[in-house]
Short mmCIF file of C-alpha atoms and ligand atoms in Angstrom, two decimals:
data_model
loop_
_atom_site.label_atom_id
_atom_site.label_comp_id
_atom_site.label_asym_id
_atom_site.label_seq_id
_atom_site.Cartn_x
_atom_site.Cartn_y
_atom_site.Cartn_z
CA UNK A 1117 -35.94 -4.66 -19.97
CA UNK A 1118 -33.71 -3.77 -17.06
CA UNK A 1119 -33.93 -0.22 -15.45
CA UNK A 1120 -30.69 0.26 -14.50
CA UNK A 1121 -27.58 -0.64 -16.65
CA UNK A 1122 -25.21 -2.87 -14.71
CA UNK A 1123 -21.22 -2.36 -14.63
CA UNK A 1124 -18.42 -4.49 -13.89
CA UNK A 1125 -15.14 -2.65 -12.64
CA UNK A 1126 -12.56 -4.55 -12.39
CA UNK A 1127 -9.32 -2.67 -10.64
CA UNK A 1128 -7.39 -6.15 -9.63
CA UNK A 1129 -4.46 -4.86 -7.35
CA UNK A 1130 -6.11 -2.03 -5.19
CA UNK A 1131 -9.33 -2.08 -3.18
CA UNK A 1132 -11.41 1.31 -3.24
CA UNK A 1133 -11.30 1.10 0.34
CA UNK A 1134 -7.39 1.03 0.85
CA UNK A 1135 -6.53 3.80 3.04
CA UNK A 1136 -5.12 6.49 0.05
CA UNK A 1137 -2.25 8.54 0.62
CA UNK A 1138 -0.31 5.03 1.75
CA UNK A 1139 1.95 2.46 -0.20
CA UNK A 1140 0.36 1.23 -2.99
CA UNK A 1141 -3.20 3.32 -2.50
CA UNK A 1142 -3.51 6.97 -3.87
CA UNK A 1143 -5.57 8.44 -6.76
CA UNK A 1144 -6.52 5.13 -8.23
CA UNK A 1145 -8.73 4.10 -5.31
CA UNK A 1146 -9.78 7.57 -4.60
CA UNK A 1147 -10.80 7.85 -8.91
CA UNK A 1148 -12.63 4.53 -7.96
CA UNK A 1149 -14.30 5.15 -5.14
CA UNK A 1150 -15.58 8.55 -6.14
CA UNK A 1151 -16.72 7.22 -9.92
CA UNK A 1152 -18.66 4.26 -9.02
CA UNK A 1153 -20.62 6.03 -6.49
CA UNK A 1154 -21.15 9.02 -9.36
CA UNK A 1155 -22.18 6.46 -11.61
CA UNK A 1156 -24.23 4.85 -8.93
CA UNK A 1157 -26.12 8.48 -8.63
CA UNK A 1158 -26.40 8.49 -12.38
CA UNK A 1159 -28.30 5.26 -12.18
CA UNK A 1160 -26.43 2.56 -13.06
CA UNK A 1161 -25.76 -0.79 -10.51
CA UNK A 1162 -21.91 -1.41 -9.95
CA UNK A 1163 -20.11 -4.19 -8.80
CA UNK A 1164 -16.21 -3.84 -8.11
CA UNK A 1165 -13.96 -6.62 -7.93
CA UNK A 1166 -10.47 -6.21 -5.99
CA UNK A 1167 -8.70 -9.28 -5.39
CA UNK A 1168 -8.92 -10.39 -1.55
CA UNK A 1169 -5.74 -9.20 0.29
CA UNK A 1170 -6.68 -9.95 3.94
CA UNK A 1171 -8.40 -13.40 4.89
CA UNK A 1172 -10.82 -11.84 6.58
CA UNK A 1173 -12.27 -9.54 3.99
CA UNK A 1174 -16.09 -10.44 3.18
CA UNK A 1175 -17.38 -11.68 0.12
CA UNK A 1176 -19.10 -8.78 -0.95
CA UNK A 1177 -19.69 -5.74 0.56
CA UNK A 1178 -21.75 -2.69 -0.39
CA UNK A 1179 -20.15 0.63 -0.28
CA UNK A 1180 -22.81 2.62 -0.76
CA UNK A 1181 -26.47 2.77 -2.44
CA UNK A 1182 -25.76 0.91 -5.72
CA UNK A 1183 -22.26 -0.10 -5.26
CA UNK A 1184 -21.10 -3.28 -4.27
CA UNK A 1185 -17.42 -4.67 -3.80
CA UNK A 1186 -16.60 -8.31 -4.16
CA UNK A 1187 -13.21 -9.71 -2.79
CA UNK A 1188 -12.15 -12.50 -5.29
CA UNK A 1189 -9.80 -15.39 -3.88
CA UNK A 1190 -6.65 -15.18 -6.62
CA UNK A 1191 -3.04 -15.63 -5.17
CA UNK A 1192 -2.82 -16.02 -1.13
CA UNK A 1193 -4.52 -13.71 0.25
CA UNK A 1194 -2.23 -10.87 1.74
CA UNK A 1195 -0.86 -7.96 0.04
CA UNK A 1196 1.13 -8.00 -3.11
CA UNK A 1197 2.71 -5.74 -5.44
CA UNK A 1198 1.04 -5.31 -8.79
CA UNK A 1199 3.85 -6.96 -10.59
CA UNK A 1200 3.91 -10.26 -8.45
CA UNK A 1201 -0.48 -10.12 -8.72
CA UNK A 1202 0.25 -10.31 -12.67
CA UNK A 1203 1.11 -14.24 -11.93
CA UNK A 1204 -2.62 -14.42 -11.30
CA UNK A 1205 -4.86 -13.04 -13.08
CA UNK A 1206 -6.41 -16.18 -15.13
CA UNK A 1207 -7.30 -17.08 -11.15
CA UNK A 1208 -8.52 -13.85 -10.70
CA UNK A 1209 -10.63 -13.74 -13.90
CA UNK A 1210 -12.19 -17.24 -13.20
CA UNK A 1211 -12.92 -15.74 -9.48
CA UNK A 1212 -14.74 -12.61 -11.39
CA UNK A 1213 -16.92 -15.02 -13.39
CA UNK A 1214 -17.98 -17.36 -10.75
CA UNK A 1215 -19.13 -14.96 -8.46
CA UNK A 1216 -21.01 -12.61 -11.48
CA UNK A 1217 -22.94 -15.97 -12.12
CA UNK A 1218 -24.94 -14.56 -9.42
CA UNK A 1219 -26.27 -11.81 -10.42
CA UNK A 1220 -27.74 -9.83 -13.91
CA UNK A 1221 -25.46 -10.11 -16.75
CA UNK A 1222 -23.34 -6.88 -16.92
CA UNK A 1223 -23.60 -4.27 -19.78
CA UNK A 1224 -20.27 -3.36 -19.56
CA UNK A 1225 -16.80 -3.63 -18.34
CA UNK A 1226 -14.57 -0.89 -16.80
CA UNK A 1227 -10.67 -1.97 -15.69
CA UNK A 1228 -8.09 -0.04 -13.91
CA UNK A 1229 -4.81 -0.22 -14.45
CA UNK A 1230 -2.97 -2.94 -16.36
CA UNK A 1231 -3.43 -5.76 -14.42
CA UNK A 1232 -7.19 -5.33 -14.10
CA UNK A 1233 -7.55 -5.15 -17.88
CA UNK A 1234 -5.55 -8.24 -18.51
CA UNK A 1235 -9.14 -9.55 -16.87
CA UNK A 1236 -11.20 -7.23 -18.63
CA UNK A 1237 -9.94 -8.53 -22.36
CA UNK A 1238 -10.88 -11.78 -21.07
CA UNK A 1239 -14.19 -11.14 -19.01
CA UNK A 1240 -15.09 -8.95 -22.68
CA UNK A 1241 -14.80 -11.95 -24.71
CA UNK A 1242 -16.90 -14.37 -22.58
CA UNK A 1243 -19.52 -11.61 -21.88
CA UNK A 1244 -19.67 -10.27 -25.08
CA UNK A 1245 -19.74 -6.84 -23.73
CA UNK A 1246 -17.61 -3.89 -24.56
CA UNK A 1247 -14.56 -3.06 -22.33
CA UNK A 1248 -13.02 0.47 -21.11
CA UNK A 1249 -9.81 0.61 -19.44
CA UNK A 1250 -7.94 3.56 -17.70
CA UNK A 1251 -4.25 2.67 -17.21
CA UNK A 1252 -3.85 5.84 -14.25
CA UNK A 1253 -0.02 5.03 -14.69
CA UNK A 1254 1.84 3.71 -18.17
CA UNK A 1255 5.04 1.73 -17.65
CA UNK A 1256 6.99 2.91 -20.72
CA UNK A 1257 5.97 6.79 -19.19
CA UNK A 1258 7.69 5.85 -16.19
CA UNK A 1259 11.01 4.57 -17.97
CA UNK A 1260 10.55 7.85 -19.53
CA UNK A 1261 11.65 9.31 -15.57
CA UNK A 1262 14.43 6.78 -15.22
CA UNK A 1263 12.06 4.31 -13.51
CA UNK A 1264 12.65 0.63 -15.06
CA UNK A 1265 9.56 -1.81 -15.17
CA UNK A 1266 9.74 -5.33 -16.28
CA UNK A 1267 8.88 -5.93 -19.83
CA UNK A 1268 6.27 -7.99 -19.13
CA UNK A 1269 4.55 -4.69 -17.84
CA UNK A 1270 4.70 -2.73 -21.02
CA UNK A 1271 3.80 -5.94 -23.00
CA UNK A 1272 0.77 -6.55 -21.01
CA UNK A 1273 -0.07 -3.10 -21.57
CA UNK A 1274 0.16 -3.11 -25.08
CA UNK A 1275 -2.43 -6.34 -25.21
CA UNK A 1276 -4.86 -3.92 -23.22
CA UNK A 1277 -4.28 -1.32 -25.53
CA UNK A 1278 -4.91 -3.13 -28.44
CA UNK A 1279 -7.76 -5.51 -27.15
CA UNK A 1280 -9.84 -2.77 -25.25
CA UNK A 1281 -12.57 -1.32 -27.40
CA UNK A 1282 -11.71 2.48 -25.50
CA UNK A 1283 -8.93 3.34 -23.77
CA UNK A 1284 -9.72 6.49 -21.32
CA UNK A 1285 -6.82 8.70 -20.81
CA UNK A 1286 -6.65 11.80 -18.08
CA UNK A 1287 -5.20 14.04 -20.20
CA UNK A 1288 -4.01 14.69 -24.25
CA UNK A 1289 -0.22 14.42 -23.13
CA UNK A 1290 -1.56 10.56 -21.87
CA UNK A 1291 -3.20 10.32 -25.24
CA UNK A 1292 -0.87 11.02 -27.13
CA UNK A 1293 1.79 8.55 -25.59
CA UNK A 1294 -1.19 5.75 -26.03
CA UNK A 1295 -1.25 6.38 -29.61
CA UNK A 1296 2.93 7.57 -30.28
CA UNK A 1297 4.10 4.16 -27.81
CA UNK A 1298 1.80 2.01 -27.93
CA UNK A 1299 0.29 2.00 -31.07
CA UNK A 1300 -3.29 2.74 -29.79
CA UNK A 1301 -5.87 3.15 -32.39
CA UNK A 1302 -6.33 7.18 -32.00
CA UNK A 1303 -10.42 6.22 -32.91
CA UNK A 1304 -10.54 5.04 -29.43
CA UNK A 1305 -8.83 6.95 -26.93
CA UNK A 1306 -10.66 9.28 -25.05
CA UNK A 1307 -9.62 12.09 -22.39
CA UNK A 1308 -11.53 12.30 -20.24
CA UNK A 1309 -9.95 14.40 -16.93
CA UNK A 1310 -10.09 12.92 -13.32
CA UNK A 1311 -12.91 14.54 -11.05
CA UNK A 1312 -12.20 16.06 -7.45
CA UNK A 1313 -15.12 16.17 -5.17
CA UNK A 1314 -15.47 19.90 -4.82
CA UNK A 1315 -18.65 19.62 -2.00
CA UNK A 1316 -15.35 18.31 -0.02
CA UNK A 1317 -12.32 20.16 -1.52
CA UNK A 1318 -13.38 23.92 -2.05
CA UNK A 1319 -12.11 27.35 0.00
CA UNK A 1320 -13.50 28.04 3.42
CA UNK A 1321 -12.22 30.17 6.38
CA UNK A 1322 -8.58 29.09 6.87
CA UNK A 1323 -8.64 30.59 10.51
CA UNK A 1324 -11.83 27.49 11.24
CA UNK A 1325 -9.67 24.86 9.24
CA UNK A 1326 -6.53 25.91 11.47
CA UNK A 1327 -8.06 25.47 14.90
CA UNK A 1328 -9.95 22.17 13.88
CA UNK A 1329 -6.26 21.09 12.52
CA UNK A 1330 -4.73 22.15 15.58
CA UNK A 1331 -6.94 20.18 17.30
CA UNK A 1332 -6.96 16.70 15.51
CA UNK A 1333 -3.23 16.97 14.08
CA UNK A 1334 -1.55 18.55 17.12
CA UNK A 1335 2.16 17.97 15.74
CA UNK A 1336 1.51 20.29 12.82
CA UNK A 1337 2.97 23.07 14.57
CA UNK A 1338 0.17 25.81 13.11
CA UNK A 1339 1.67 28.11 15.33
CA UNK A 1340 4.39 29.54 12.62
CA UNK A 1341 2.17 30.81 9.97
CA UNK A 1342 0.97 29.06 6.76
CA UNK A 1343 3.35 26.20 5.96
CA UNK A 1344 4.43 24.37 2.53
CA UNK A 1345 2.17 21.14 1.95
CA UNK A 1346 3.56 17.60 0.53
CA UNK A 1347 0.52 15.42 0.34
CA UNK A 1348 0.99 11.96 -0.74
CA UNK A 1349 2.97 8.43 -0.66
CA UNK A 1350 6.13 8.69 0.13
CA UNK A 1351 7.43 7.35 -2.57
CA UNK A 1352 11.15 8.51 -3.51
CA UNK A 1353 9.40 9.20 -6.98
CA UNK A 1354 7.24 11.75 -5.33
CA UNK A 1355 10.33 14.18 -4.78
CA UNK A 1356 9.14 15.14 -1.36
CA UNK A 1357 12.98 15.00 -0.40
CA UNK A 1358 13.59 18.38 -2.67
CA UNK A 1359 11.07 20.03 -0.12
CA UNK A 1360 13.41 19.01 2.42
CA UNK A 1361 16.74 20.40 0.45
CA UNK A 1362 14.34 23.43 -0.49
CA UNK A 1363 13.45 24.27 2.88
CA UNK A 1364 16.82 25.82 3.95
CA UNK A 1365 16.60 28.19 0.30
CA UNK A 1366 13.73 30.03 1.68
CA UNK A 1367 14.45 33.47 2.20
CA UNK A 1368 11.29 35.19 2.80
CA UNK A 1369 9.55 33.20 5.64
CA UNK A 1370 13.11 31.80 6.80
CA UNK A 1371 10.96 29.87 9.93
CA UNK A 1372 8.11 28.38 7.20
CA UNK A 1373 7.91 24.75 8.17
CA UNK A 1374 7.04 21.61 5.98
CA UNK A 1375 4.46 19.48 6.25
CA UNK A 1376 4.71 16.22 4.85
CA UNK A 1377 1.60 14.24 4.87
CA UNK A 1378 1.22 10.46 4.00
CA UNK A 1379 2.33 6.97 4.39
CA UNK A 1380 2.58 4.88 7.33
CA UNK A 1381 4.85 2.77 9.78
CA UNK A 1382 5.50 0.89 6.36
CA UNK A 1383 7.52 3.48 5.41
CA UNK A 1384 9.64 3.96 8.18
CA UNK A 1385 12.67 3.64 6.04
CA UNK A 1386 11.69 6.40 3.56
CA UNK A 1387 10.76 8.38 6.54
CA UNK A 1388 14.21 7.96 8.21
CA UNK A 1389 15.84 8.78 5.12
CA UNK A 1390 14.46 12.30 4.88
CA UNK A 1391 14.97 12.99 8.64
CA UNK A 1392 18.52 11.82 8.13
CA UNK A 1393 18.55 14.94 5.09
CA UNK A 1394 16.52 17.55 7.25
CA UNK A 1395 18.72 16.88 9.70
CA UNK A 1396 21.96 17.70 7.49
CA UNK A 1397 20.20 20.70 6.18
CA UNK A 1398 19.81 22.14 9.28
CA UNK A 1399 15.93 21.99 8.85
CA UNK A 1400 15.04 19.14 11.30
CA UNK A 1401 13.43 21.04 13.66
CA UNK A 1402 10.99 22.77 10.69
CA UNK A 1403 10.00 19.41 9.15
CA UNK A 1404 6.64 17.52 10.20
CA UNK A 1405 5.73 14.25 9.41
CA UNK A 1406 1.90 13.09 9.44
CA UNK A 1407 0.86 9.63 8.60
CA UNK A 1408 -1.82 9.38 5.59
CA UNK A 1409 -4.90 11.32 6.71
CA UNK A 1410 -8.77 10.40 5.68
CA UNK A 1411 -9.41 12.66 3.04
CA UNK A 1412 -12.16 14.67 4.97
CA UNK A 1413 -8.76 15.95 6.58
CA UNK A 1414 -7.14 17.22 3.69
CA UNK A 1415 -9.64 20.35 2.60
CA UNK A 1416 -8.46 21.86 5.86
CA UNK A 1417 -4.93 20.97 5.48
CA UNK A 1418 -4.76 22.47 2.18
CA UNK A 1419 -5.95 25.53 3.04
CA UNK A 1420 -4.08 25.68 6.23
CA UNK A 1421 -1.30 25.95 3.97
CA UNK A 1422 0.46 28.72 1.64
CA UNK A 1423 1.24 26.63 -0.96
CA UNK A 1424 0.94 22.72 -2.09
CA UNK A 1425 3.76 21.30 -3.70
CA UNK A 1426 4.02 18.14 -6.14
CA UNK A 1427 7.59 17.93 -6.81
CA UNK A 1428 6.60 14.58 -8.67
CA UNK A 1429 8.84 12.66 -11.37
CA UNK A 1430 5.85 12.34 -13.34
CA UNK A 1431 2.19 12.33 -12.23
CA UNK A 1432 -0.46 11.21 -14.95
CA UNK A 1433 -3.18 13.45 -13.38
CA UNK A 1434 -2.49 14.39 -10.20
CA UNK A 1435 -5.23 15.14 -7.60
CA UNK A 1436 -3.31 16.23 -4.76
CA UNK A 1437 -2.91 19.53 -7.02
CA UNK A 1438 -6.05 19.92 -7.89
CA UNK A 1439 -7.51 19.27 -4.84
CA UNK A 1440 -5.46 21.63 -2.95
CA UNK A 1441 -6.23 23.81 -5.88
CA UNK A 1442 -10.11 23.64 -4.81
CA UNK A 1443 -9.49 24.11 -1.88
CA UNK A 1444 -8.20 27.90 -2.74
CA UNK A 1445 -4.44 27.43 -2.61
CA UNK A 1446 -2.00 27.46 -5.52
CA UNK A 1447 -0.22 24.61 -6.56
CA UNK A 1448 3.60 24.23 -7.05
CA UNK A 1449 4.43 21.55 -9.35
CA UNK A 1450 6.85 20.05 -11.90
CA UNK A 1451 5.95 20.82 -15.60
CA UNK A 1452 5.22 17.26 -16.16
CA UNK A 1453 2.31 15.30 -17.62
CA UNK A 1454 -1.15 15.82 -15.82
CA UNK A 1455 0.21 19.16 -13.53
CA UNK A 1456 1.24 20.55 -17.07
CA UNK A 1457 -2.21 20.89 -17.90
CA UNK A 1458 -4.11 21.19 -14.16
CA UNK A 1459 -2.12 24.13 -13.46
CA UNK A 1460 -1.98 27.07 -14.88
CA UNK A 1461 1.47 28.46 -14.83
CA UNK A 1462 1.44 32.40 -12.80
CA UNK A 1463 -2.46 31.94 -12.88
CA UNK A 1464 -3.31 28.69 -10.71
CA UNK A 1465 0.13 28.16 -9.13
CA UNK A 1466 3.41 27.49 -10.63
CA UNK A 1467 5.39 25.19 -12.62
CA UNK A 1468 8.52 24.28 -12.39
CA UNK A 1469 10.94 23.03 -15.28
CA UNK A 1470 14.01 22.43 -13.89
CA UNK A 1471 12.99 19.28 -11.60
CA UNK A 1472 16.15 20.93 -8.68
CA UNK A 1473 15.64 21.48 -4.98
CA UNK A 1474 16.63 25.26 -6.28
CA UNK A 1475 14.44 25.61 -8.67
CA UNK A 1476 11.32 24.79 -6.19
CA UNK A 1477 12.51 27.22 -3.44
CA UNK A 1478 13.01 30.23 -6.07
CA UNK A 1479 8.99 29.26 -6.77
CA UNK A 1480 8.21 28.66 -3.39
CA UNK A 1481 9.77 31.42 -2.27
CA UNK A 1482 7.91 33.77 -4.95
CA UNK A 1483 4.57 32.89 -3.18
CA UNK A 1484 5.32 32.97 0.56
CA UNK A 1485 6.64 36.42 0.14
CA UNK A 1486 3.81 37.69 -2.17
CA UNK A 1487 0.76 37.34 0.50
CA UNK A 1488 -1.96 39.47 -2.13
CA UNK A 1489 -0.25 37.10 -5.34
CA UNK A 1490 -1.09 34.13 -3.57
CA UNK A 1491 -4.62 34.58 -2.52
CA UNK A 1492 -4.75 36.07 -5.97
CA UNK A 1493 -3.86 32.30 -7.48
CA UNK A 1494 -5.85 30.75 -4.64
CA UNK A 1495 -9.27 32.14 -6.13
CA UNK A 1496 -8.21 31.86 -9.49
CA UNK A 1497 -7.45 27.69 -8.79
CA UNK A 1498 -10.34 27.94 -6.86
CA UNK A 1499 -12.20 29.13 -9.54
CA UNK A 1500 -10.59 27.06 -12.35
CA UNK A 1501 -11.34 23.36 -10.93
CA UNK A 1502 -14.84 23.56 -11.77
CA UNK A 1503 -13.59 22.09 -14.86
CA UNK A 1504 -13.20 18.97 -12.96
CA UNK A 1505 -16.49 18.47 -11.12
CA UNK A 1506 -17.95 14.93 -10.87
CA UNK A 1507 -21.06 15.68 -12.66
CA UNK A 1508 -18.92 16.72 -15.66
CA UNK A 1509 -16.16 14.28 -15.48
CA UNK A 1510 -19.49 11.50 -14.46
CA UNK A 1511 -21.09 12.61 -17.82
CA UNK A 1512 -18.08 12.51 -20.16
CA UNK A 1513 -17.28 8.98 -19.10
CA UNK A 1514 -20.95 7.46 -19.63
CA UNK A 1515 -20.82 9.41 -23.19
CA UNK A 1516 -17.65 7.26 -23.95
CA UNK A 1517 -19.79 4.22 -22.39
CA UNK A 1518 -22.89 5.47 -24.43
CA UNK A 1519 -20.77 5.30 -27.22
CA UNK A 1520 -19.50 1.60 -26.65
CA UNK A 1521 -22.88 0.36 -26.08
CA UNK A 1522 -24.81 1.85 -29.35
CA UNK A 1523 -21.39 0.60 -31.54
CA UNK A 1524 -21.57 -2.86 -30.22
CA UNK A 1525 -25.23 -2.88 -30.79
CA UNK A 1526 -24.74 -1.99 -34.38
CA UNK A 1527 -22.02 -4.54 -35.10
CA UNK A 1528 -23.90 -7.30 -33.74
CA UNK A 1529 -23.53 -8.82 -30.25
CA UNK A 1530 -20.63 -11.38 -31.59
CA UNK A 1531 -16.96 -10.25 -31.85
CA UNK A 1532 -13.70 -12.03 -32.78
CA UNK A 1533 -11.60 -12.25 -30.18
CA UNK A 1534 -9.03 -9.65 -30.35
CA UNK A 1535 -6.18 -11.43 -28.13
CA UNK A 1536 -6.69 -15.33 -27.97
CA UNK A 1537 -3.29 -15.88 -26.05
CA UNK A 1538 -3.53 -16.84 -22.46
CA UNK A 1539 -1.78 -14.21 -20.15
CA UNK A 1540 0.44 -17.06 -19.20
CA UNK A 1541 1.55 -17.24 -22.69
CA UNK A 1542 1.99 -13.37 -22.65
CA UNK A 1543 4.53 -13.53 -19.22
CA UNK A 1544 6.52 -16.06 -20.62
CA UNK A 1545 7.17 -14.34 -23.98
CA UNK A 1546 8.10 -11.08 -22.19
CA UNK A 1547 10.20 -12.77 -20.05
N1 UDP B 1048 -4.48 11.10 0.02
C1 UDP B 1048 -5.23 10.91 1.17
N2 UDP B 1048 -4.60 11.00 2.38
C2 UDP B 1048 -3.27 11.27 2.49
C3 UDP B 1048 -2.52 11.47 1.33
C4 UDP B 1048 -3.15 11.38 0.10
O1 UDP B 1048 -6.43 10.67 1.13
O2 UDP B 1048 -2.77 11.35 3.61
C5 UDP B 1048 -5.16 11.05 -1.29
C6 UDP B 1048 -5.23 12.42 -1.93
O3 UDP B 1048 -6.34 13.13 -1.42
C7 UDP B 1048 -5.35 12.09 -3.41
C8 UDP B 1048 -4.64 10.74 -3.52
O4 UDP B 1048 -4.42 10.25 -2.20
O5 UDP B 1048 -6.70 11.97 -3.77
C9 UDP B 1048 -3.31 10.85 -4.23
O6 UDP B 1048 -3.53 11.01 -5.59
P1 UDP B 1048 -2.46 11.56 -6.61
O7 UDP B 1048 -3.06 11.49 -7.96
O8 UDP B 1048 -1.98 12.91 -6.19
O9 UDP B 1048 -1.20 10.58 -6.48
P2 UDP B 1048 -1.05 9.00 -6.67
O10 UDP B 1048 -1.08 8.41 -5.30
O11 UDP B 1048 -2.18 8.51 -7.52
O12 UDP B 1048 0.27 8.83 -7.30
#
């Protein structure tokens, strides 16, 4: 008998290592990255597959004691968006199996995303091992926010949904979509919350965090006073253009600037576009732009700043709050799925309704003018995101793996195959 269990996670379009904060890499790698090497701790071996992007990306690499990442030759190898990746997963899936040949049979498979368990329905069946999936983002949710995805999106989804044996949602509001759109069986979705590394994210002396800032992130501008934070891709989704019409609506710091941190020379065209609008809202000279930071960057950042905001269409979780958050600084955010329930509304930060550049300044404006209110939030957040260590969110999700392992021991190590169609089959139908 084998000491340590062994996992397969399987998160198709996005490597753990992609540089977060950028594109098409945010809390899904971080939620990656951070699990496997929690589950790693809790003694189990992990292997992640990501499909190879870059020629020159090894093999296999190890990311840390227990962990090891394996680039798997699907599609040519340069960077793709998750829809066009979809054309390949049988490729990918056949890559997955030839290269676990190699080692231990697995005990169990964990996918991220859609397009990861596409593979996962299929790697279940020919391991005969039980399958979790996380979806971090749902495309019918996002129609939901006026953002179209192609039908073969929410079709493959619903195969995952109905072929996984759990589904693991961040929060009950994710849940209860699973079960209300897409039929889920309620039996097996689980929340289970994301985690947020608080040895990295928790509240230290802002005066230390503003002179090391000062130092590596000259253009910040610390000079001013505590500014308002955007962290995160810049994305038109993300809302971080509201900041910008915001900014001008700020009566009680009327020189406060905005910092908005994340994405790269990809973006240039997003990037133009908002200096084009802080320019017409008289705010150009108060508006910073930083390029995605390493994440040992952000604790100081947050608490460099007043206040966080995540004027988001939707988020399904949302770290960037709750890491700013534990970090001691409250968190202004729209009243919409995961920031509904990280934040506590006049306790943790604030939430806005009425998704209007207006409507953020009026909240915005509450805090930077309330200096004892907002330290008063800042150790309440502070406080409050204990709820989402990694040795709670680590345990809940190896209870719902627990769970999946003793079930499929009682029922026999054969299973009929939930979804026999090919995912060819499945593209074409959708159209
Ligand atoms: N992030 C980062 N550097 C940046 C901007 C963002 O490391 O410059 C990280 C951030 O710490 C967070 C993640 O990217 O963990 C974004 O996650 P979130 O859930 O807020 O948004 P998503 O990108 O998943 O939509």
């Amino acid at each position: 008998m084998r000491l340590r269990r062994r996992l397969a996670v399987i998160s198709t379009h996005t490597s753990p290592l992609a540089r977060a904060g950028t594109t098409k890499a945010g809390g899904m790698n971080v939620y990656v990255s951070d699990l496997t090497r929690h589950l790693a701790e809790a003694g189990w071996d992990v292997d992640v597959y990501t499909r190879r992007d870059r020629v020159d990306a090894p093999e296999m690499e190890h990311l840390g004691q227990g962990v090891r990442l394996f680039h798997v030759d699907a599609g040519p190898p340069v960077s793709l968006p998750p829809i066009e990746i979809a054309a390949h997963v049988s490729d990918f899936t056949t890559g997955v199996q030839k290269l676990a040949v190699q080692s231990e049979p697995y005990d169990l498979i964990h996918s991220h995303y859609w397009v990861a368990g596409l593979s996962g329905i299929e790697l279940s069946r020919q391991w005969q091992v039980p399958h979790a999936v996380m979806f971090h983002t749902l495309g019918a949710l996002k129609e939901v926010f006026q953002q179209p995805e192609p039908p073969f999106r929410i079709a493959g989804e619903r195969r995952v949904v109905a072929c996984a044996d759990a589904v693991i949602g961040a929060t009950s509001h994710e849940r209860a979509f699973l079960i209300g759109q897409y039929q889920a069986d309620a039996s097996r979705v689980q929340v289970v919350p994301c985690g947020v590394d608080l040895e990295m994210f928790h509240p230290a002396g802002v005066d230390q965090s503003r002179r090391r800032l000062a130092a590596s992130l000259p253009g910040l501008c610390l000079d001013d006073g505590p500014g308002i934070l955007f962290v995160g891709r810049l994305e038109q989704s993300k809302g971080a253009d509201l900041l910008v019409e915001a900014l001008p609506r700020i009566k009680s710091r009327p020189d406060t600037r905005l910092w908005i941190v994340g994405g790269d020379e990809r973006d240039h065209a997003e990037r133009a576009r908002l200096s084009t609008l802080a320019a017409d809202c008289g705010v150009a000279e108060r508006v910073r732009f930083v390029n995605a930071v390493e994440r040992t960057k952000l604790p100081d950042l947050y608490r460099a700043a007043a206040v966080c905001v995540v004027p988001s269409a939707y988020e399904s979780f949302g770290l960037v709050a709750v890491e700013a958050m534990a970090s001691g600084t409250p968190a202004v955010a729209t009243r919409v799925g995961g920031l509904a329930s990280t934040i506590t509304d006049g306790e943790t930060g604030l939430l806005v309704g009425d998704r209007q550049a207006p409507a953020f300044a009026a909240a915005i404006d509450r805090l930077l003018g309330d200096e004892p209110l907002r330290r008063q939030m800042g150790a309440a957040a502070a406080h409050q995101m204990s709820r989402y260590s990694w040795r709670s969110v680590t345990r809940s999700i190896l209870d719902v793996y627990e769970e999946l392992l003793s079930d499929r021991a009682n029922s026999g190590s054969q299973r009929e195959p939930c979804c026999p169609d090919s995912v060819e089959s499945l593209l074409v139908a959708a159209g």
